Coordinates of C-alpha atoms and ligand atoms in Angstrom, one line a residue:
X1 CA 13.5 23.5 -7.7
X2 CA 13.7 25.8 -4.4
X3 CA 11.4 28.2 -6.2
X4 CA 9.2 26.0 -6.9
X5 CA 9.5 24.3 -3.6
X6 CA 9.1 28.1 -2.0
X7 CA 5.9 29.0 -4.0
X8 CA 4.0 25.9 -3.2
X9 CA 5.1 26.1 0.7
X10 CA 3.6 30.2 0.4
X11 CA 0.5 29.1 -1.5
X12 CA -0.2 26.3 1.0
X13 CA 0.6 28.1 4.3
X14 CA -2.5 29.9 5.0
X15 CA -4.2 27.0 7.5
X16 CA -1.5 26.5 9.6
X17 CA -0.9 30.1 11.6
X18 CA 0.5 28.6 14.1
X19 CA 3.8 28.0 12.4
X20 CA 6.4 30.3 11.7
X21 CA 7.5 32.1 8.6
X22 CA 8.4 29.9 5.3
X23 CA 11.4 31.5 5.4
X24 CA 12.8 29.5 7.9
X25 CA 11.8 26.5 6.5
X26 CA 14.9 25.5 4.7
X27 CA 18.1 24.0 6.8
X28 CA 21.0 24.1 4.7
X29 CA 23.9 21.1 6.1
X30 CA 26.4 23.7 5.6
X31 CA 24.9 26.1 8.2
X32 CA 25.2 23.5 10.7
X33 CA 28.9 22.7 10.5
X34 CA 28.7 20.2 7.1
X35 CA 31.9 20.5 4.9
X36 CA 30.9 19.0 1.5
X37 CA 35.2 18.5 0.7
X38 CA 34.8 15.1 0.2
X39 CA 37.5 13.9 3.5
X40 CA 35.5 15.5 6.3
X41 CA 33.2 13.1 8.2
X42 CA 29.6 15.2 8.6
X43 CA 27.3 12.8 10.6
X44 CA 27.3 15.0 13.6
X45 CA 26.4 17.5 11.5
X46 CA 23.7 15.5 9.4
X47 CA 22.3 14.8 13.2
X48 CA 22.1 17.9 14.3
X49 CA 20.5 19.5 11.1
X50 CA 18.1 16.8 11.3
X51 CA 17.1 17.3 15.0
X52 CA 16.4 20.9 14.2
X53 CA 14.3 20.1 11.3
X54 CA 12.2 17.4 12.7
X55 CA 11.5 19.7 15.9
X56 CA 11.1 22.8 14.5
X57 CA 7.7 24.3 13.9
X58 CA 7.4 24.7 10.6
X59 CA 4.7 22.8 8.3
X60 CA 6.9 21.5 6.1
X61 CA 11.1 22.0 6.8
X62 CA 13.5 20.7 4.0
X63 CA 17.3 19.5 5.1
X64 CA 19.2 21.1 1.9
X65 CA 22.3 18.9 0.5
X66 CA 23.8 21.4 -2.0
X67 CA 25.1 20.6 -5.1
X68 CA 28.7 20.4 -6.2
X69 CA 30.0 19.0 -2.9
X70 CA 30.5 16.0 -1.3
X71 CA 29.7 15.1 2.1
X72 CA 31.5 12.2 3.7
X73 CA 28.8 11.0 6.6
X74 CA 29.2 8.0 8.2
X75 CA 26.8 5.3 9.8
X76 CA 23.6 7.6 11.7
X77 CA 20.0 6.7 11.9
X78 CA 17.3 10.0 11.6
X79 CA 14.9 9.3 14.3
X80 CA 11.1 10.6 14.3
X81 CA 8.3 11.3 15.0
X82 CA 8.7 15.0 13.9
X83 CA 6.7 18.1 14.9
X84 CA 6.2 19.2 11.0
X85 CA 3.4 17.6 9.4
X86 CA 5.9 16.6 6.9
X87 CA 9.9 16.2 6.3
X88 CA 11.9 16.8 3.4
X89 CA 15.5 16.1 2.3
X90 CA 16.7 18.2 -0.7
X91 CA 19.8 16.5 -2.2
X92 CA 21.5 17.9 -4.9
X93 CA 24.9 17.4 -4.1
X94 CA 26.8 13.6 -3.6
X95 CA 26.8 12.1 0.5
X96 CA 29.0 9.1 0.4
X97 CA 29.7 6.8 3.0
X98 CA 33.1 5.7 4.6
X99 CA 35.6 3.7 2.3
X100 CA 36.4 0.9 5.3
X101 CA 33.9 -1.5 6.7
X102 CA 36.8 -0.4 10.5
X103 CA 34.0 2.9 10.3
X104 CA 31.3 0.2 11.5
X105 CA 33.3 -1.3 14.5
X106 CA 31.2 0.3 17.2
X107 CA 28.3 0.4 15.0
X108 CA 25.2 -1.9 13.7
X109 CA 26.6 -3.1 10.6
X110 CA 22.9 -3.4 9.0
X111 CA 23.0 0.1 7.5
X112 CA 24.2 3.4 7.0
X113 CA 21.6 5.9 6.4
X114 CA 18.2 5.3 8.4
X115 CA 15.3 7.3 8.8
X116 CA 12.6 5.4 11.8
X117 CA 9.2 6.8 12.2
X118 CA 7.8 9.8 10.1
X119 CA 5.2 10.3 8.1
X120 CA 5.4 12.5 5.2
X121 CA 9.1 11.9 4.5
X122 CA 10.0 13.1 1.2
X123 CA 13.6 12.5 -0.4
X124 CA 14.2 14.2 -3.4
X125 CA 17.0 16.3 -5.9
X126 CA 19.3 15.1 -8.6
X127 CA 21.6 13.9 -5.7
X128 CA 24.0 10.7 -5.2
X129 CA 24.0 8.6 -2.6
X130 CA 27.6 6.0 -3.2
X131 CA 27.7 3.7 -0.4
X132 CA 31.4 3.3 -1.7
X133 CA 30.8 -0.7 -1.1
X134 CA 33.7 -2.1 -2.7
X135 CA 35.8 -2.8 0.4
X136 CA 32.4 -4.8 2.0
X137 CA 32.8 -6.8 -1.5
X138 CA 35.6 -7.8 -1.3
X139 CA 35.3 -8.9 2.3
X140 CA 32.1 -11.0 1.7
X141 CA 31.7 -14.4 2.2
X142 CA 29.5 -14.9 -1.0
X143 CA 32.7 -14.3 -3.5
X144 CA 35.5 -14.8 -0.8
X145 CA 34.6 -17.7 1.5
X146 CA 38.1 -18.6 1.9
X147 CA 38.6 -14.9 4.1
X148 CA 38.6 -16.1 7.9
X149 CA 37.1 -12.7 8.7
X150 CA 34.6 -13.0 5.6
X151 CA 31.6 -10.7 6.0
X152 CA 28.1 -11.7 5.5
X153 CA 26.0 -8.8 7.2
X154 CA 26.9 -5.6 5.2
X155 CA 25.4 -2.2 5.0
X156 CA 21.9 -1.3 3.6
X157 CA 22.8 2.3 2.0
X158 CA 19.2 3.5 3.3
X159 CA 16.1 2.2 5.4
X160 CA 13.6 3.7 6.2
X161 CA 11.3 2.1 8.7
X162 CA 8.2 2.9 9.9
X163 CA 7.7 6.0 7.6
X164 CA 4.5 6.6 6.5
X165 CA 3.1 8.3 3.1
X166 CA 7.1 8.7 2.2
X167 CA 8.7 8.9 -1.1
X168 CA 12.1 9.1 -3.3
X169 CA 12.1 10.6 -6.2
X170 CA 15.0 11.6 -8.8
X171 CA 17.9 10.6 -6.9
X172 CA 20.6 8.2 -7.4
X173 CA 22.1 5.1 -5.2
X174 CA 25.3 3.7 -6.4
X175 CA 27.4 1.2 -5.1
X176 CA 26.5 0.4 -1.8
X177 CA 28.0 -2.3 0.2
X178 CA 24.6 -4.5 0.2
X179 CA 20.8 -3.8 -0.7
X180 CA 20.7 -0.2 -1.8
X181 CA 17.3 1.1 -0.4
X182 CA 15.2 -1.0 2.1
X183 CA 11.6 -0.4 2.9
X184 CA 10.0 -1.7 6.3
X185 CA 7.0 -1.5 8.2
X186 CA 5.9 1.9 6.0
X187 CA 2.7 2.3 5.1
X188 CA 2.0 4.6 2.0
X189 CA 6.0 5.1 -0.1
X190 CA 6.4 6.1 -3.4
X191 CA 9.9 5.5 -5.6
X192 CA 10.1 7.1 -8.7
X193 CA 12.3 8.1 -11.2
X194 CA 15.5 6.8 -9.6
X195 CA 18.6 5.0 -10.5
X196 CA 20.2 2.6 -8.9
X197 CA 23.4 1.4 -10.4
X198 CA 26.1 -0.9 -9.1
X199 CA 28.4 -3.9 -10.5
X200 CA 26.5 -7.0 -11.8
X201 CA 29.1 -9.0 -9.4
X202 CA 28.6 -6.9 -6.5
X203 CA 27.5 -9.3 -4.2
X204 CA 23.7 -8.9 -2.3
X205 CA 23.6 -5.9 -3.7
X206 CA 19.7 -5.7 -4.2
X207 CA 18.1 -2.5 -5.6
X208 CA 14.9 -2.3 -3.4
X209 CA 14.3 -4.3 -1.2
X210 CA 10.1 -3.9 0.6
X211 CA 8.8 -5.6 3.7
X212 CA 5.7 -5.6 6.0
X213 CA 4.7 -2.9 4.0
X214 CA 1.4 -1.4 2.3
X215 CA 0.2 0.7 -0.2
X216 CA 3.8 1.7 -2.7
X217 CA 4.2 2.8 -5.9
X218 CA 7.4 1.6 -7.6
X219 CA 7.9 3.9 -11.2
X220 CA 9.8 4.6 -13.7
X221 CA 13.3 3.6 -12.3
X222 CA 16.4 1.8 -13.7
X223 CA 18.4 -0.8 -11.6
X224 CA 21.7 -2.6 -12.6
X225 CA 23.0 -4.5 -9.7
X226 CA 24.3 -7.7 -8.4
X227 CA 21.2 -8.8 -6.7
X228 CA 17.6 -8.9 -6.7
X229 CA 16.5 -6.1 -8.4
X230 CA 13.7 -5.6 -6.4
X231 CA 12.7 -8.3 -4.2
X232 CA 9.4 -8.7 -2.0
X233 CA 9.0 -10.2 1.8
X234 CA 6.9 -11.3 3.9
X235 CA 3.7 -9.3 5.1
X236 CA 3.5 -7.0 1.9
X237 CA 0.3 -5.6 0.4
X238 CA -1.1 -3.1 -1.9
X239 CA 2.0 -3.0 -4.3
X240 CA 2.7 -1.4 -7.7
X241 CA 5.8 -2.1 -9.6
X242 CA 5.8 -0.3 -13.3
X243 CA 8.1 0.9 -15.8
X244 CA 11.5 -0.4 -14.4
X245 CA 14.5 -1.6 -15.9
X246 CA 16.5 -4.1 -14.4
X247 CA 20.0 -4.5 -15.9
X248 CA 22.3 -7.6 -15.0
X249 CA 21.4 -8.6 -11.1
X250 CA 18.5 -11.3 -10.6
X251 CA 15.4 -9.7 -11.9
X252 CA 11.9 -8.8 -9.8
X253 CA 11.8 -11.3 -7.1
X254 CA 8.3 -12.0 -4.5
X255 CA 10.5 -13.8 -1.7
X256 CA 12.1 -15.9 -0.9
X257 CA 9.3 -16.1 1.5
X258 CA 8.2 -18.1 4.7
X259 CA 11.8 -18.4 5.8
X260 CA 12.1 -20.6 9.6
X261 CA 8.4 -21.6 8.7
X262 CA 7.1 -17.8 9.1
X263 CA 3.3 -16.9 8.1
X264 CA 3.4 -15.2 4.4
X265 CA 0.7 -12.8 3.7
X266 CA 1.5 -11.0 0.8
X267 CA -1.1 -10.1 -1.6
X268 CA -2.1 -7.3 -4.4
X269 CA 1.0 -6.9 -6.3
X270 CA 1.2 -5.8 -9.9
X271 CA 3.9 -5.4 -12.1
X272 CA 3.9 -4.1 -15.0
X273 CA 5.9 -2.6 -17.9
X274 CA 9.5 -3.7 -16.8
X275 CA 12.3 -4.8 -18.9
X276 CA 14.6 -7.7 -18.0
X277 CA 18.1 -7.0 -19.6
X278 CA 20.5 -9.3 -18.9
X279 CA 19.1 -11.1 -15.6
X280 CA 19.3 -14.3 -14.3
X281 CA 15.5 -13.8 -13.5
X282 CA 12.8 -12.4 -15.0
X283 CA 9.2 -12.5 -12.8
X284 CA 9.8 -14.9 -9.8
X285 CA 8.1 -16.2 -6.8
X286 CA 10.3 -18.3 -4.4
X287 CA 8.9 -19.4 -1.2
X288 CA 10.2 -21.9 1.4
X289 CA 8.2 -25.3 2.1
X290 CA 8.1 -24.9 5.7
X291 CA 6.3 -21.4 5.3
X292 CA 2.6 -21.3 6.2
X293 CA 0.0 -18.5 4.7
X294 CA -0.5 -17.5 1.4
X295 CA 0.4 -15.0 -1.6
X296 CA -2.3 -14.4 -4.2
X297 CA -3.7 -11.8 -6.3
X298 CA -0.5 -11.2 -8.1
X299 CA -0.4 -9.8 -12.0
X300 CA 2.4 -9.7 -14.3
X301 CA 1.8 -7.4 -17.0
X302 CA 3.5 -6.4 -20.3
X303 CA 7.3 -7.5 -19.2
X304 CA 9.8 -7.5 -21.8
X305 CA 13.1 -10.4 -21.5
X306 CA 16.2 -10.1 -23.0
X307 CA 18.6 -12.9 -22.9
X308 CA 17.2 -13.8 -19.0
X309 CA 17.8 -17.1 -18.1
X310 CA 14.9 -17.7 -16.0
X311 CA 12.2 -15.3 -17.8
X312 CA 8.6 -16.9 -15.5
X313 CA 9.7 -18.8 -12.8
X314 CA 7.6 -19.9 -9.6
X315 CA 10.1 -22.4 -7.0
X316 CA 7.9 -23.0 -3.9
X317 CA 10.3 -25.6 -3.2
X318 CA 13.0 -22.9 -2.7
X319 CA 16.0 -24.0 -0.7
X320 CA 19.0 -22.1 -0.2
X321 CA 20.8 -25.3 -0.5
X322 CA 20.3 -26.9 -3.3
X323 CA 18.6 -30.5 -2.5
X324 CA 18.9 -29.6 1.3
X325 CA 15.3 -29.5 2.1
X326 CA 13.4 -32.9 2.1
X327 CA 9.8 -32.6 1.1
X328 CA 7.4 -31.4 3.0
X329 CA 3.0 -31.7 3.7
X330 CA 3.3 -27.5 4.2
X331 CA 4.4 -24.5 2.0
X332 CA 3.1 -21.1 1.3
X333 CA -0.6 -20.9 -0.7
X334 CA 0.3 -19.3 -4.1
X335 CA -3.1 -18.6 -6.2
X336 CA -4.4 -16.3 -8.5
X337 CA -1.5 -15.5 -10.4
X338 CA -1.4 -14.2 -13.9
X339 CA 1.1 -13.3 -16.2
X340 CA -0.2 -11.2 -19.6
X341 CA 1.7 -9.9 -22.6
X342 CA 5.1 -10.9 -22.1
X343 CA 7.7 -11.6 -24.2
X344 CA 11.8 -11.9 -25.4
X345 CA 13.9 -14.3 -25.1
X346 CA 15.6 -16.7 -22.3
X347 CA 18.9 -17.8 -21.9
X348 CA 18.2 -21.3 -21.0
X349 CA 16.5 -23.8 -22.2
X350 CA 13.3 -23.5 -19.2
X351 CA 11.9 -20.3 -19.9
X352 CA 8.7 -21.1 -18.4
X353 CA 9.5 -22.8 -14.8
X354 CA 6.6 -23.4 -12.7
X355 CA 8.0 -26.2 -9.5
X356 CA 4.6 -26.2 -7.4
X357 CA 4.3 -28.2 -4.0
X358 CA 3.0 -31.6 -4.2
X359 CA 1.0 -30.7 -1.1
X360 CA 0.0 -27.0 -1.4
X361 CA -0.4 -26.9 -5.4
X362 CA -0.4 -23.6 -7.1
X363 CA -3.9 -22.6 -8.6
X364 CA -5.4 -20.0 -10.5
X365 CA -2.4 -19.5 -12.6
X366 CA -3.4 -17.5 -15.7
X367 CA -1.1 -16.9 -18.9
X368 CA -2.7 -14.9 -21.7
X369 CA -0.1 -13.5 -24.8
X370 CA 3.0 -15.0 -23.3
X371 CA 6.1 -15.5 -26.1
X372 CA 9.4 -16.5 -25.5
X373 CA 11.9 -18.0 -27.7
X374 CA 15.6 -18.9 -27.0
X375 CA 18.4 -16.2 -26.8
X376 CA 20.7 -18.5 -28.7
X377 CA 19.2 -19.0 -33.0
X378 CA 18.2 -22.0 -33.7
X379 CA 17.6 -23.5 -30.0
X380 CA 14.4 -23.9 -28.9
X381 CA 12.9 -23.2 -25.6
X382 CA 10.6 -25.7 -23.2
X383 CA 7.7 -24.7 -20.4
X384 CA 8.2 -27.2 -17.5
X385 CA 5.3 -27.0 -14.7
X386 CA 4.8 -29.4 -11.8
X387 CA 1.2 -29.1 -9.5
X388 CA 0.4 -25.9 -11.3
X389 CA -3.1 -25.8 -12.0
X390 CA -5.1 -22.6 -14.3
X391 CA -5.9 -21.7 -17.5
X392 CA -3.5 -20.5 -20.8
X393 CA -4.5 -18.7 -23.4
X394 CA -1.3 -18.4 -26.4
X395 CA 1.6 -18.9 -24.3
X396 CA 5.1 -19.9 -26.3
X397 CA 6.2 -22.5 -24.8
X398 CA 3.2 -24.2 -24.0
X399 CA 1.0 -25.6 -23.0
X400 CA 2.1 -26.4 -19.5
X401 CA -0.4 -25.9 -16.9
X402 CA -3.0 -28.4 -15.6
X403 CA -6.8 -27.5 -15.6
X404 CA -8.5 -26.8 -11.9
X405 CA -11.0 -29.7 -12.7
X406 CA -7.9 -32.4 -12.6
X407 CA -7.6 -31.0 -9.0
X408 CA -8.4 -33.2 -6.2
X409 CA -8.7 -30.1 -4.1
X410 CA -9.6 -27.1 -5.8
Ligands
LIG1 C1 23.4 26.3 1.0 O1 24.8 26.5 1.3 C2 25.6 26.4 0.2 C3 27.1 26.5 0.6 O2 27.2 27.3 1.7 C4 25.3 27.6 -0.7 O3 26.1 27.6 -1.9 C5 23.8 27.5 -1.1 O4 23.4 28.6 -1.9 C6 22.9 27.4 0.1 N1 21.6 27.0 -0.4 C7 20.5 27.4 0.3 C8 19.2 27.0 -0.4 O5 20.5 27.9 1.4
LIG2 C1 28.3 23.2 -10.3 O1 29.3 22.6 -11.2 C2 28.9 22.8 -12.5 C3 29.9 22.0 -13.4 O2 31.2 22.0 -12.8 C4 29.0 24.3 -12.8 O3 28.6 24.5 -14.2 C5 27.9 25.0 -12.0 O4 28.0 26.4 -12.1 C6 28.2 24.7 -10.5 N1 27.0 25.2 -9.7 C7 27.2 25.8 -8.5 C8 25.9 26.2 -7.9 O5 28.2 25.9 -8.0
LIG3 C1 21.0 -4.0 13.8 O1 19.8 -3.5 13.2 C2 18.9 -4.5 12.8 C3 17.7 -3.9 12.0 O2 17.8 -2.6 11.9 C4 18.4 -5.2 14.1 O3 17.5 -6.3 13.7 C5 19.5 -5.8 14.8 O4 19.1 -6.4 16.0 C6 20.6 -4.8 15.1 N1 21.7 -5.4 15.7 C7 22.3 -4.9 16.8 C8 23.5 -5.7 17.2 O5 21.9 -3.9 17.4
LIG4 C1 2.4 4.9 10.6 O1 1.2 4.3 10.3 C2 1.0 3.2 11.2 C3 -0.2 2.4 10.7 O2 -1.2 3.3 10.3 C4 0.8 3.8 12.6 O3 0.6 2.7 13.5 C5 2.1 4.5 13.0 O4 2.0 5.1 14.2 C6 2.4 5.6 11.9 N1 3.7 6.2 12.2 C7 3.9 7.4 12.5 C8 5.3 7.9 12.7 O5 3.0 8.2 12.7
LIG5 C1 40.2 -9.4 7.9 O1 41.5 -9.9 8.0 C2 42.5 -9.3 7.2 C3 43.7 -10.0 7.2 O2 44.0 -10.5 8.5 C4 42.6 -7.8 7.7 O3 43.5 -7.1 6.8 C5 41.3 -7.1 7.6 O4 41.3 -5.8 8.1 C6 40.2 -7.9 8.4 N1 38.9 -7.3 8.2 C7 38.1 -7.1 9.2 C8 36.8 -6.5 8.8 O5 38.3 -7.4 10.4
LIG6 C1 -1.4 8.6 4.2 O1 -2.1 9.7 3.6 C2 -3.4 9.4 3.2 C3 -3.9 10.6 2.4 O2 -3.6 11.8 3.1 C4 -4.2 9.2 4.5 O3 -5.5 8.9 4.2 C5 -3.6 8.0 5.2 O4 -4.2 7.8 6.5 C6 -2.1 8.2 5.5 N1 -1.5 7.0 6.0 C7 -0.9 6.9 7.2 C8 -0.4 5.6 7.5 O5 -0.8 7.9 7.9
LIG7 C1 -0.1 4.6 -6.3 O1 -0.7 4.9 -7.6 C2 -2.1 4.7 -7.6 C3 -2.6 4.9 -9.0 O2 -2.0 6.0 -9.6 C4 -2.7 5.8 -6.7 O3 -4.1 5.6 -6.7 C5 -2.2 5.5 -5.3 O4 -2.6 6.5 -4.4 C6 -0.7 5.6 -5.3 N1 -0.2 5.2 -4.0 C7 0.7 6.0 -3.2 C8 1.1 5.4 -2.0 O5 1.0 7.1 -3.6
LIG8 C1 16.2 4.8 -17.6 O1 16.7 4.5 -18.9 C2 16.1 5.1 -20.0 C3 16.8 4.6 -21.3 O2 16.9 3.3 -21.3 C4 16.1 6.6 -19.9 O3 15.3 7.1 -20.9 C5 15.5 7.0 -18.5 O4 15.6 8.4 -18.4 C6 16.2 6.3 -17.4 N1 15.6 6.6 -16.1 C7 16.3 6.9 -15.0 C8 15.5 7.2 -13.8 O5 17.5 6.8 -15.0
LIG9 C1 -3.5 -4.1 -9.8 O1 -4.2 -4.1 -11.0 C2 -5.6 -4.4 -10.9 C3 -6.2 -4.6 -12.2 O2 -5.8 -3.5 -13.1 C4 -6.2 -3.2 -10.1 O3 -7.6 -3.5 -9.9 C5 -5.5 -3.1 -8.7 O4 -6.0 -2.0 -8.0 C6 -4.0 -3.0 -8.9 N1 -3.4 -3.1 -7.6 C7 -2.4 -2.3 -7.3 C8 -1.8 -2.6 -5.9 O5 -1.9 -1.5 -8.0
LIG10 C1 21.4 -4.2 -21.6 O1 22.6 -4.2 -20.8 C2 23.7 -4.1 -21.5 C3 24.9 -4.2 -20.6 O2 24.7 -5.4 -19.8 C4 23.8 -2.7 -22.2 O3 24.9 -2.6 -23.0 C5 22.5 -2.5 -23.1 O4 22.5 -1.2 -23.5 C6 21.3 -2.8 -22.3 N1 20.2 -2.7 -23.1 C7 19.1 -2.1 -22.7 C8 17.9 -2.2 -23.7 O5 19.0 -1.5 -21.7
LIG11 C1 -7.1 -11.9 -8.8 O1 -6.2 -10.8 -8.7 C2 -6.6 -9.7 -9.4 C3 -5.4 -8.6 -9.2 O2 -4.3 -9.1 -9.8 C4 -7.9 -9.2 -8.9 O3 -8.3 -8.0 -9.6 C5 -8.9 -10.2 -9.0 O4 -10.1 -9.8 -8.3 C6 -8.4 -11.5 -8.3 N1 -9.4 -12.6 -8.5 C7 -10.0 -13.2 -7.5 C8 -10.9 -14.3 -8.0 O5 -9.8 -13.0 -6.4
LIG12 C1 20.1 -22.3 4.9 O1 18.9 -22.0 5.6 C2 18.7 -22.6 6.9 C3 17.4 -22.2 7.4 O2 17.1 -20.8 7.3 C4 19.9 -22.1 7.8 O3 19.7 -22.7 9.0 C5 21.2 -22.5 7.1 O4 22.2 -21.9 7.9 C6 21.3 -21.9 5.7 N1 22.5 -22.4 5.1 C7 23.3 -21.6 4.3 C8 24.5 -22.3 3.8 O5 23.0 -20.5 4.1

């Protein structure tokens, strides 16, 4: 990989005279004071490896993790703009975070790694990033309400905000204390060909996590984890999920959105090619009734369920209480939805769940090809929709939908 990494950095070097020689472009952790034993704490020199990097002038500088070490770093945020057109991290080796939530005292408990305003951010290796979250588990008020010091803020293994035309590719997240890898404000990010693995009864433990952000690819990745496995918020656009497998955890999740009656505009998400093994969701939408705006343009394509207890489900009378929200005349806009080519098997009996707003119906739902049958032989599975209108073409179990033309307002 460095060869490679050298040749296209020589081949590419010619327009940019200005910089110095490729040679320098690699910063090694270890030449800047990183012991990779596993007990010594690195973020000073994670900091100062990074502020070279990111000022140095050089088109393209990598920060090099070696392999076969260990780097204990705790809580630091990487902080851009850089002076290289782009920034890479090379991880080969493991960086894990501290063992004891007491390393966060004087720190913002929202996250350990964060990288805020670059563009051309690239992550990449065979590395490991373990946010060694068990302690945070076994603190939180989810599974341990009765704690007096229960937590319910714990830390995100790795942001990154504001970074433009970014990507990870080939690394691996384990066991972090809450979402593993959270995506905000970038425009332009690529994930690919990562795993992400952590107990099913970790708590908030969500694999990806993407809001107000644009334009992302997310490929060819495998996620078992105690939460959302990749979940959607507000002010997203332009999205691509494909080719993921999400093991245990709560499946592919747009929301909950519209939270404290914010304005939703999501729009232009596709997923396709996942598998559902084992979740408690398959393909959801959840927004909250007193959320304004809209989603649309949303297609679900070739999914694949296995013993998921809520395969299709839309709730846009989500509550995090159940039965706590009285109805309400607003809600998000959820139209043009479709869901093509999907198939396995649910764990409960509703394995199509559509629970529209009385007041702000859902429309344009389309199901082409659907087929799902119960988990458990010789159980059979229903499709229970309210104030969803749209057309279905061979959906198992069906039919379900109501037709635009029983619409008062279509
Ligand atoms: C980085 O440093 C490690 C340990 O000192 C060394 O084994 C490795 O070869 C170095 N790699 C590069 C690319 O400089
Ligand atoms: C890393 O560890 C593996 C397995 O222990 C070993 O085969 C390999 O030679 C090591 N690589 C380096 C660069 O030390
Ligand atoms: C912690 O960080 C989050 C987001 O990164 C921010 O919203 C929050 O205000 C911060 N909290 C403190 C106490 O700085
Ligand atoms: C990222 O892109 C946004 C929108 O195009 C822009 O406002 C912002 O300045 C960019 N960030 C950086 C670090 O260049
Ligand atoms: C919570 O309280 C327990 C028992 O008093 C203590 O052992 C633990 O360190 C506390 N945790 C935090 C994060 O304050
Ligand atoms: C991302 O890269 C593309 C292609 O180079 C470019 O057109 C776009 O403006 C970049 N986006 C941002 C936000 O910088
Ligand atoms: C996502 O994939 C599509 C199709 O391959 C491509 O056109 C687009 O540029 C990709 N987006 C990013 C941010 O790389
Ligand atoms: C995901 O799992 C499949 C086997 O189910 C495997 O072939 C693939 O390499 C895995 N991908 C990653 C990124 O771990
Ligand atoms: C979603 O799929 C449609 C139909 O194939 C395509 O036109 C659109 O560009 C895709 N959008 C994204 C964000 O990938
Ligand atoms: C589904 O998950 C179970 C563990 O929960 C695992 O044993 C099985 O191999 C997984 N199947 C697939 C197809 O990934
Ligand atoms: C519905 O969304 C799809 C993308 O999923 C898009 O290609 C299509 O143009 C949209 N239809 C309408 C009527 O906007
Ligand atoms: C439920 O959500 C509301 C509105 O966001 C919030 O005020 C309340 O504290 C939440 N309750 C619980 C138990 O999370």
């Amino acid at each position: 990989m460095f060869v490679v990494l050298s040749l296209v950095l020589a081949s590419s070097s010619s327009p940019y005279l200005a910089w110095a020689s490729d040679e320098a472009s690699y910063f090694n952790v270890t030449d800047y004071g990183a012991i990779g034993d596993g007990r010594t704490e690195n973020s000073q020199a994670f900091l100062k490896v990074w502020n070279v990097a990111c000022k140095a002038s050089v088109k393209s500088p990598t920060i090099y993790v070696p392999r076969n070490k260990t780097f204990l770093v705790n809580p630091i945020i990487f902080h851009g703009p850089c002076t290289a057109l782009t920034i890479n991290f090379l991880i080969l080796g493991t960086i894990v975070a501290p063992d004891t939530p007491k390393s966060w005292d004087a720190k913002n408990a929202s996250e350990w790694l964060a990288v805020m305003n670059t563009n051309g951010l690239t992550v990449d290796g065979f590395g490991v990033i373990d946010g060694q979250g068990k302690a945070w588990w076994d603190q939180s008020c989810k599974y341990h309400p009765q704690l007096k010091n229960c937590t319910t803020l714990a830390p995100t293994a790795w942001k990154f905000i504001k970074c433009n035309n970014s990507s990870v590719r080939n690394m691996r997240f384990i066991n972090s204390a809450q979402t593993h890898i959270l995506i905000t404000g970038c425009d332009g990010f690529v994930i690919q060909n990562v795993e992400i693995a952590s107990p099913g009864n970790s708590p908030n433990t969500d694999g990806i996590h993407i809001q107000a952000s644009h334009h992302l690819n997310i490929t060819h990745s495998n996620i078992t984890n105690g939460d959302d496995c990749i979940s959607i918020g507000d002010h997203t656009s332009d999205l691509s999920i494909s080719n993921i497998q999400c093991t245990l955890g709560h499946g592919i999740s747009i929301g909950s959105l519209g939270r404290g009656g914010s304005l939703v505009q999501v729009e232009n998400i596709n997923v396709t090619d996942c598998i559902f093994n084992q979740t408690s969701n398959g393909a959801r939408i959840k927004t909250w009734q007193v959320g304004t705006g809209y989603l649309k343009h949303v297609a679900f394509e070739r999914l694949t369920f296995n013993n998921v207890k809520n395969p299709i489900i839309i709730d846009q009378n989500y509550c995090n209480v159940s039965g706590a929200c009285p109805e309400l005349k607003t809600g998000v806009q959820i139209s043009n939805v479709s869901y093509r080519h999907a198939m396995g098997t649910s764990a409960t009996e509703i394995a199509i769940n559509f629970n529209c707003s009385k007041s702000v119906p859902c429309h344009a739902i389309a199901i082409e090809s659907v087929k799902l049958t119960s988990a458990i032989a010789g159980k059979r599975v229903t499709a229970n929709c309210s104030n969803a209108y749209g057309k279905e073409h061979e959906i198992v179990p069906g039919p379900c939908l109501l037709h635009e033309t029983q619409s008062k307002t279509p």
